[in-house]
């Protein structure tokens, strides 16, 4: 009946509004591209993180963010995985509009039509720059004296063990 059809339509509209609000207010950066990789949608979190407005991003390829220091194999694996229909997960070292660099962890999936053809890709990404910087800082603190910047006892003993192992393996000598 018409009343039931209208009720179902309203329920779907409400679900769409709820989904749209969730995407718009998500703290994760969300990017949707067409099957060829042209950006069709970015959420506000993407704009805040990258410095690109939605208008500037639309029609572009996500490679506008590439810092250029990651191996080509990463992108080959990404596309091979996506075109197989699998989800790709990994990290990107990217560049904001102002040139500053940042790290993201990403999950990218294909969106298919009713016939199974890939129509879009959706990427959900989180900024992990602070986490990586903290890890690097902790690693630095674990291996170097903070006052002098010289390798600490732990690092010296580790390197000494490596040299002893190499010398034994190669049946060689070394001096300390």
PDB file of C-alpha atoms in Angstrom:
ATOM      1  CA  UNK A   1       0.000   0.000   0.000  1.00  0.00           C
ATOM      2  CA  UNK A   2       1.017   3.610  -0.477  1.00  0.00           C
ATOM      3  CA  UNK A   3       1.136   4.315   3.270  1.00  0.00           C
ATOM      4  CA  UNK A   4       3.551   1.418   3.804  1.00  0.00           C
ATOM      5  CA  UNK A   5       5.711   2.593   0.877  1.00  0.00           C
ATOM      6  CA  UNK A   6       5.912   6.113   2.339  1.00  0.00           C
ATOM      7  CA  UNK A   7       6.755   4.733   5.802  1.00  0.00           C
ATOM      8  CA  UNK A   8       9.570   2.608   4.341  1.00  0.00           C
ATOM      9  CA  UNK A   9      10.820   5.586   2.316  1.00  0.00           C
ATOM     10  CA  UNK A  10      10.902   7.775   5.439  1.00  0.00           C
ATOM     11  CA  UNK A  11      12.740   5.083   7.384  1.00  0.00           C
ATOM     12  CA  UNK A  12      15.347   4.842   4.612  1.00  0.00           C
ATOM     13  CA  UNK A  13      15.680   8.635   4.515  1.00  0.00           C
ATOM     14  CA  UNK A  14      16.241   8.672   8.286  1.00  0.00           C
ATOM     15  CA  UNK A  15      18.861   5.928   7.981  1.00  0.00           C
ATOM     16  CA  UNK A  16      20.557   7.894   5.191  1.00  0.00           C
ATOM     17  CA  UNK A  17      20.575  11.083   7.313  1.00  0.00           C
ATOM     18  CA  UNK A  18      22.046   9.150  10.247  1.00  0.00           C
ATOM     19  CA  UNK A  19      24.756   7.579   8.061  1.00  0.00           C
ATOM     20  CA  UNK A  20      25.520  10.924   6.446  1.00  0.00           C
ATOM     21  CA  UNK A  21      25.840  12.605   9.864  1.00  0.00           C
ATOM     22  CA  UNK A  22      28.132   9.812  11.101  1.00  0.00           C
ATOM     23  CA  UNK A  23      30.452  10.248   8.100  1.00  0.00           C
ATOM     24  CA  UNK A  24      30.432  14.044   8.348  1.00  0.00           C
ATOM     25  CA  UNK A  25      31.210  14.011  12.084  1.00  0.00           C
ATOM     26  CA  UNK A  26      33.661  11.121  12.057  1.00  0.00           C
ATOM     27  CA  UNK A  27      37.080  11.870  13.543  1.00  0.00           C
ATOM     28  CA  UNK A  28      38.531   9.608  10.831  1.00  0.00           C
ATOM     29  CA  UNK A  29      39.379  11.060   7.439  1.00  0.00           C
ATOM     30  CA  UNK A  30      37.023   9.575   4.836  1.00  0.00           C
ATOM     31  CA  UNK A  31      37.625   9.748   1.083  1.00  0.00           C
ATOM     32  CA  UNK A  32      35.437   8.257  -1.640  1.00  0.00           C
ATOM     33  CA  UNK A  33      36.770   8.014  -5.190  1.00  0.00           C
ATOM     34  CA  UNK A  34      35.279   6.744  -8.425  1.00  0.00           C
ATOM     35  CA  UNK A  35      36.623   3.521  -9.942  1.00  0.00           C
ATOM     36  CA  UNK A  36      39.446   5.448 -11.677  1.00  0.00           C
ATOM     37  CA  UNK A  37      40.598   7.140  -8.468  1.00  0.00           C
ATOM     38  CA  UNK A  38      39.114  10.637  -8.845  1.00  0.00           C
ATOM     39  CA  UNK A  39      37.952  12.026  -5.520  1.00  0.00           C
ATOM     40  CA  UNK A  40      34.173  12.406  -5.330  1.00  0.00           C
ATOM     41  CA  UNK A  41      33.778  13.027  -1.588  1.00  0.00           C
ATOM     42  CA  UNK A  42      35.885  14.018   1.406  1.00  0.00           C
ATOM     43  CA  UNK A  43      34.611  14.592   4.919  1.00  0.00           C
ATOM     44  CA  UNK A  44      35.522  17.548   7.165  1.00  0.00           C
ATOM     45  CA  UNK A  45      38.177  15.484   9.012  1.00  0.00           C
ATOM     46  CA  UNK A  46      40.029  15.075   5.695  1.00  0.00           C
ATOM     47  CA  UNK A  47      39.924  18.838   5.157  1.00  0.00           C
ATOM     48  CA  UNK A  48      41.170  19.605   8.682  1.00  0.00           C
ATOM     49  CA  UNK A  49      44.040  17.125   8.383  1.00  0.00           C
ATOM     50  CA  UNK A  50      45.227  17.897   4.850  1.00  0.00           C
ATOM     51  CA  UNK A  51      44.471  21.607   4.537  1.00  0.00           C
ATOM     52  CA  UNK A  52      42.575  21.019   1.275  1.00  0.00           C
ATOM     53  CA  UNK A  53      38.991  22.209   1.093  1.00  0.00           C
ATOM     54  CA  UNK A  54      36.390  19.797  -0.251  1.00  0.00           C
ATOM     55  CA  UNK A  55      36.190  21.913  -3.417  1.00  0.00           C
ATOM     56  CA  UNK A  56      39.962  21.694  -3.936  1.00  0.00           C
ATOM     57  CA  UNK A  57      39.991  17.919  -3.406  1.00  0.00           C
ATOM     58  CA  UNK A  58      37.023  17.010  -5.602  1.00  0.00           C
ATOM     59  CA  UNK A  59      38.128  15.687  -8.996  1.00  0.00           C
ATOM     60  CA  UNK A  60      41.724  15.257  -7.825  1.00  0.00           C
ATOM     61  CA  UNK A  61      43.504  11.946  -7.354  1.00  0.00           C
ATOM     62  CA  UNK A  62      44.538  11.080  -3.775  1.00  0.00           C
ATOM     63  CA  UNK A  63      48.133  11.125  -5.035  1.00  0.00           C
ATOM     64  CA  UNK A  64      48.043  14.905  -4.411  1.00  0.00           C
ATOM     65  CA  UNK A  65      48.870  13.852  -0.836  1.00  0.00           C
ATOM     66  CA  UNK A  66      51.886  11.678  -1.676  1.00  0.00           C
ATOM     67  CA  UNK A  67      55.062  12.705   0.106  1.00  0.00           C
ATOM     68  CA  UNK A  68      56.989  10.804  -2.577  1.00  0.00           C
ATOM     69  CA  UNK A  69      59.177   8.804  -0.206  1.00  0.00           C
ATOM     70  CA  UNK A  70      57.360   5.473  -0.201  1.00  0.00           C
ATOM     71  CA  UNK A  71      58.234   2.644  -2.572  1.00  0.00           C
ATOM     72  CA  UNK A  72      56.230   2.142  -5.767  1.00  0.00           C
ATOM     73  CA  UNK A  73      55.654  -1.456  -4.655  1.00  0.00           C
ATOM     74  CA  UNK A  74      53.382  -0.181  -1.867  1.00  0.00           C
ATOM     75  CA  UNK A  75      51.027   1.386  -4.400  1.00  0.00           C
ATOM     76  CA  UNK A  76      51.229  -1.625  -6.726  1.00  0.00           C
ATOM     77  CA  UNK A  77      50.253  -3.920  -3.856  1.00  0.00           C
ATOM     78  CA  UNK A  78      47.447  -1.535  -2.895  1.00  0.00           C
ATOM     79  CA  UNK A  79      45.920  -1.582  -6.391  1.00  0.00           C
ATOM     80  CA  UNK A  80      46.434  -5.335  -6.854  1.00  0.00           C
ATOM     81  CA  UNK A  81      44.615  -5.935  -3.562  1.00  0.00           C
ATOM     82  CA  UNK A  82      41.759  -3.536  -4.341  1.00  0.00           C
ATOM     83  CA  UNK A  83      41.208  -4.802  -7.884  1.00  0.00           C
ATOM     84  CA  UNK A  84      40.996  -8.366  -6.513  1.00  0.00           C
ATOM     85  CA  UNK A  85      38.147  -7.066  -4.400  1.00  0.00           C
ATOM     86  CA  UNK A  86      40.000  -7.338  -1.096  1.00  0.00           C
ATOM     87  CA  UNK A  87      40.398  -4.684   1.567  1.00  0.00           C
ATOM     88  CA  UNK A  88      43.836  -3.026   1.755  1.00  0.00           C
ATOM     89  CA  UNK A  89      45.281  -1.874   5.078  1.00  0.00           C
ATOM     90  CA  UNK A  90      48.503   0.011   5.475  1.00  0.00           C
ATOM     91  CA  UNK A  91      50.266   3.272   6.223  1.00  0.00           C
ATOM     92  CA  UNK A  92      50.897   6.316   4.081  1.00  0.00           C
ATOM     93  CA  UNK A  93      53.453   9.068   4.531  1.00  0.00           C
ATOM     94  CA  UNK A  94      51.570  12.025   3.098  1.00  0.00           C
ATOM     95  CA  UNK A  95      51.960  15.743   2.507  1.00  0.00           C
ATOM     96  CA  UNK A  96      49.474  18.451   3.453  1.00  0.00           C
ATOM     97  CA  UNK A  97      48.595  21.349   1.184  1.00  0.00           C
ATOM     98  CA  UNK A  98      51.143  23.497   3.068  1.00  0.00           C
ATOM     99  CA  UNK A  99      53.896  20.927   2.440  1.00  0.00           C
ATOM    100  CA  UNK A 100      54.126  19.567   5.992  1.00  0.00           C
ATOM    101  CA  UNK A 101      54.299  15.797   6.308  1.00  0.00           C
ATOM    102  CA  UNK A 102      52.086  13.408   8.265  1.00  0.00           C
ATOM    103  CA  UNK A 103      51.461   9.671   8.670  1.00  0.00           C
ATOM    104  CA  UNK A 104      48.131   7.913   8.215  1.00  0.00           C
ATOM    105  CA  UNK A 105      46.938   4.396   8.710  1.00  0.00           C
ATOM    106  CA  UNK A 106      44.357   3.519   6.073  1.00  0.00           C
ATOM    107  CA  UNK A 107      41.739   0.930   5.306  1.00  0.00           C
ATOM    108  CA  UNK A 108      40.562   1.023   1.677  1.00  0.00           C
ATOM    109  CA  UNK A 109      37.747  -1.043   0.169  1.00  0.00           C
ATOM    110  CA  UNK A 110      35.929  -1.328  -3.133  1.00  0.00           C
ATOM    111  CA  UNK A 111      32.244  -0.460  -3.398  1.00  0.00           C
ATOM    112  CA  UNK A 112      30.493  -2.630  -5.973  1.00  0.00           C
ATOM    113  CA  UNK A 113      27.236  -2.224  -7.864  1.00  0.00           C
ATOM    114  CA  UNK A 114      24.483  -4.868  -7.963  1.00  0.00           C
ATOM    115  CA  UNK A 115      26.308  -6.688 -10.793  1.00  0.00           C
ATOM    116  CA  UNK A 116      29.559  -6.852  -8.812  1.00  0.00           C
ATOM    117  CA  UNK A 117      31.474  -4.238 -10.798  1.00  0.00           C
ATOM    118  CA  UNK A 118      33.671  -1.837  -8.830  1.00  0.00           C
ATOM    119  CA  UNK A 119      32.064   1.618  -8.887  1.00  0.00           C
ATOM    120  CA  UNK A 120      33.895   3.408  -6.058  1.00  0.00           C
ATOM    121  CA  UNK A 121      36.582   3.071  -3.430  1.00  0.00           C
ATOM    122  CA  UNK A 122      36.246   4.252   0.143  1.00  0.00           C
ATOM    123  CA  UNK A 123      39.260   5.038   2.327  1.00  0.00           C
ATOM    124  CA  UNK A 124      38.997   5.479   6.072  1.00  0.00           C
ATOM    125  CA  UNK A 125      42.189   6.956   7.482  1.00  0.00           C
ATOM    126  CA  UNK A 126      43.538   7.987  10.875  1.00  0.00           C
ATOM    127  CA  UNK A 127      46.382  10.409  11.565  1.00  0.00           C
ATOM    128  CA  UNK A 128      49.128   8.487  13.386  1.00  0.00           C
ATOM    129  CA  UNK A 129      51.828  11.161  13.187  1.00  0.00           C
ATOM    130  CA  UNK A 130      51.983  11.770  16.940  1.00  0.00           C
ATOM    131  CA  UNK A 131      52.098   8.048  17.672  1.00  0.00           C
ATOM    132  CA  UNK A 132      55.008   7.552  15.250  1.00  0.00           C
ATOM    133  CA  UNK A 133      56.878  10.575  16.617  1.00  0.00           C
ATOM    134  CA  UNK A 134      56.411   9.293  20.173  1.00  0.00           C
ATOM    135  CA  UNK A 135      57.690   5.840  19.166  1.00  0.00           C
ATOM    136  CA  UNK A 136      60.749   7.392  17.497  1.00  0.00           C
ATOM    137  CA  UNK A 137      61.401   9.555  20.549  1.00  0.00           C
ATOM    138  CA  UNK A 138      61.162   6.548  22.881  1.00  0.00           C
ATOM    139  CA  UNK A 139      63.525   4.606  20.626  1.00  0.00           C
ATOM    140  CA  UNK A 140      65.983   7.516  20.706  1.00  0.00           C
ATOM    141  CA  UNK A 141      65.727   7.727  24.483  1.00  0.00           C
ATOM    142  CA  UNK A 142      66.310   3.979  24.822  1.00  0.00           C
ATOM    143  CA  UNK A 143      69.545   4.059  22.804  1.00  0.00           C
ATOM    144  CA  UNK A 144      71.173   7.456  23.398  1.00  0.00           C
ATOM    145  CA  UNK A 145      72.149   9.550  26.367  1.00  0.00           C
ATOM    146  CA  UNK A 146      69.826  12.552  26.381  1.00  0.00           C
ATOM    147  CA  UNK A 147      72.457  14.941  27.726  1.00  0.00           C
ATOM    148  CA  UNK A 148      75.385  14.090  25.431  1.00  0.00           C
ATOM    149  CA  UNK A 149      73.598  12.500  22.480  1.00  0.00           C
ATOM    150  CA  UNK A 150      76.128   9.654  22.579  1.00  0.00           C
ATOM    151  CA  UNK A 151      75.089   6.002  22.379  1.00  0.00           C
ATOM    152  CA  UNK A 152      74.223   4.680  25.833  1.00  0.00           C
ATOM    153  CA  UNK A 153      75.487   1.494  27.485  1.00  0.00           C
ATOM    154  CA  UNK A 154      72.596  -0.550  26.102  1.00  0.00           C
ATOM    155  CA  UNK A 155      73.325   0.469  22.512  1.00  0.00           C
ATOM    156  CA  UNK A 156      77.096  -0.022  22.891  1.00  0.00           C
ATOM    157  CA  UNK A 157      76.583  -3.539  24.286  1.00  0.00           C
ATOM    158  CA  UNK A 158      74.141  -4.339  21.483  1.00  0.00           C
ATOM    159  CA  UNK A 159      76.590  -3.172  18.797  1.00  0.00           C
ATOM    160  CA  UNK A 160      79.432  -5.042  20.507  1.00  0.00           C
ATOM    161  CA  UNK A 161      77.376  -8.251  20.476  1.00  0.00           C
ATOM    162  CA  UNK A 162      76.680  -7.723  16.760  1.00  0.00           C
ATOM    163  CA  UNK A 163      80.387  -7.247  16.014  1.00  0.00           C
ATOM    164  CA  UNK A 164      81.361 -10.367  18.001  1.00  0.00           C
ATOM    165  CA  UNK A 165      78.718 -12.358  16.127  1.00  0.00           C
ATOM    166  CA  UNK A 166      79.902 -11.055  12.730  1.00  0.00           C
ATOM    167  CA  UNK A 167      83.540 -11.761  13.576  1.00  0.00           C
ATOM    168  CA  UNK A 168      82.719 -15.331  14.663  1.00  0.00           C
ATOM    169  CA  UNK A 169      80.644 -15.963  11.556  1.00  0.00           C
ATOM    170  CA  UNK A 170      83.347 -14.635   9.239  1.00  0.00           C
ATOM    171  CA  UNK A 171      86.168 -16.136  11.298  1.00  0.00           C
ATOM    172  CA  UNK A 172      87.671 -12.645  11.553  1.00  0.00           C
ATOM    173  CA  UNK A 173      89.079 -10.330  14.186  1.00  0.00           C
ATOM    174  CA  UNK A 174      88.012  -6.883  15.269  1.00  0.00           C
ATOM    175  CA  UNK A 175      89.331  -4.287  17.676  1.00  0.00           C
ATOM    176  CA  UNK A 176      87.570  -2.230  20.259  1.00  0.00           C
TER     177      UNK A 176
END
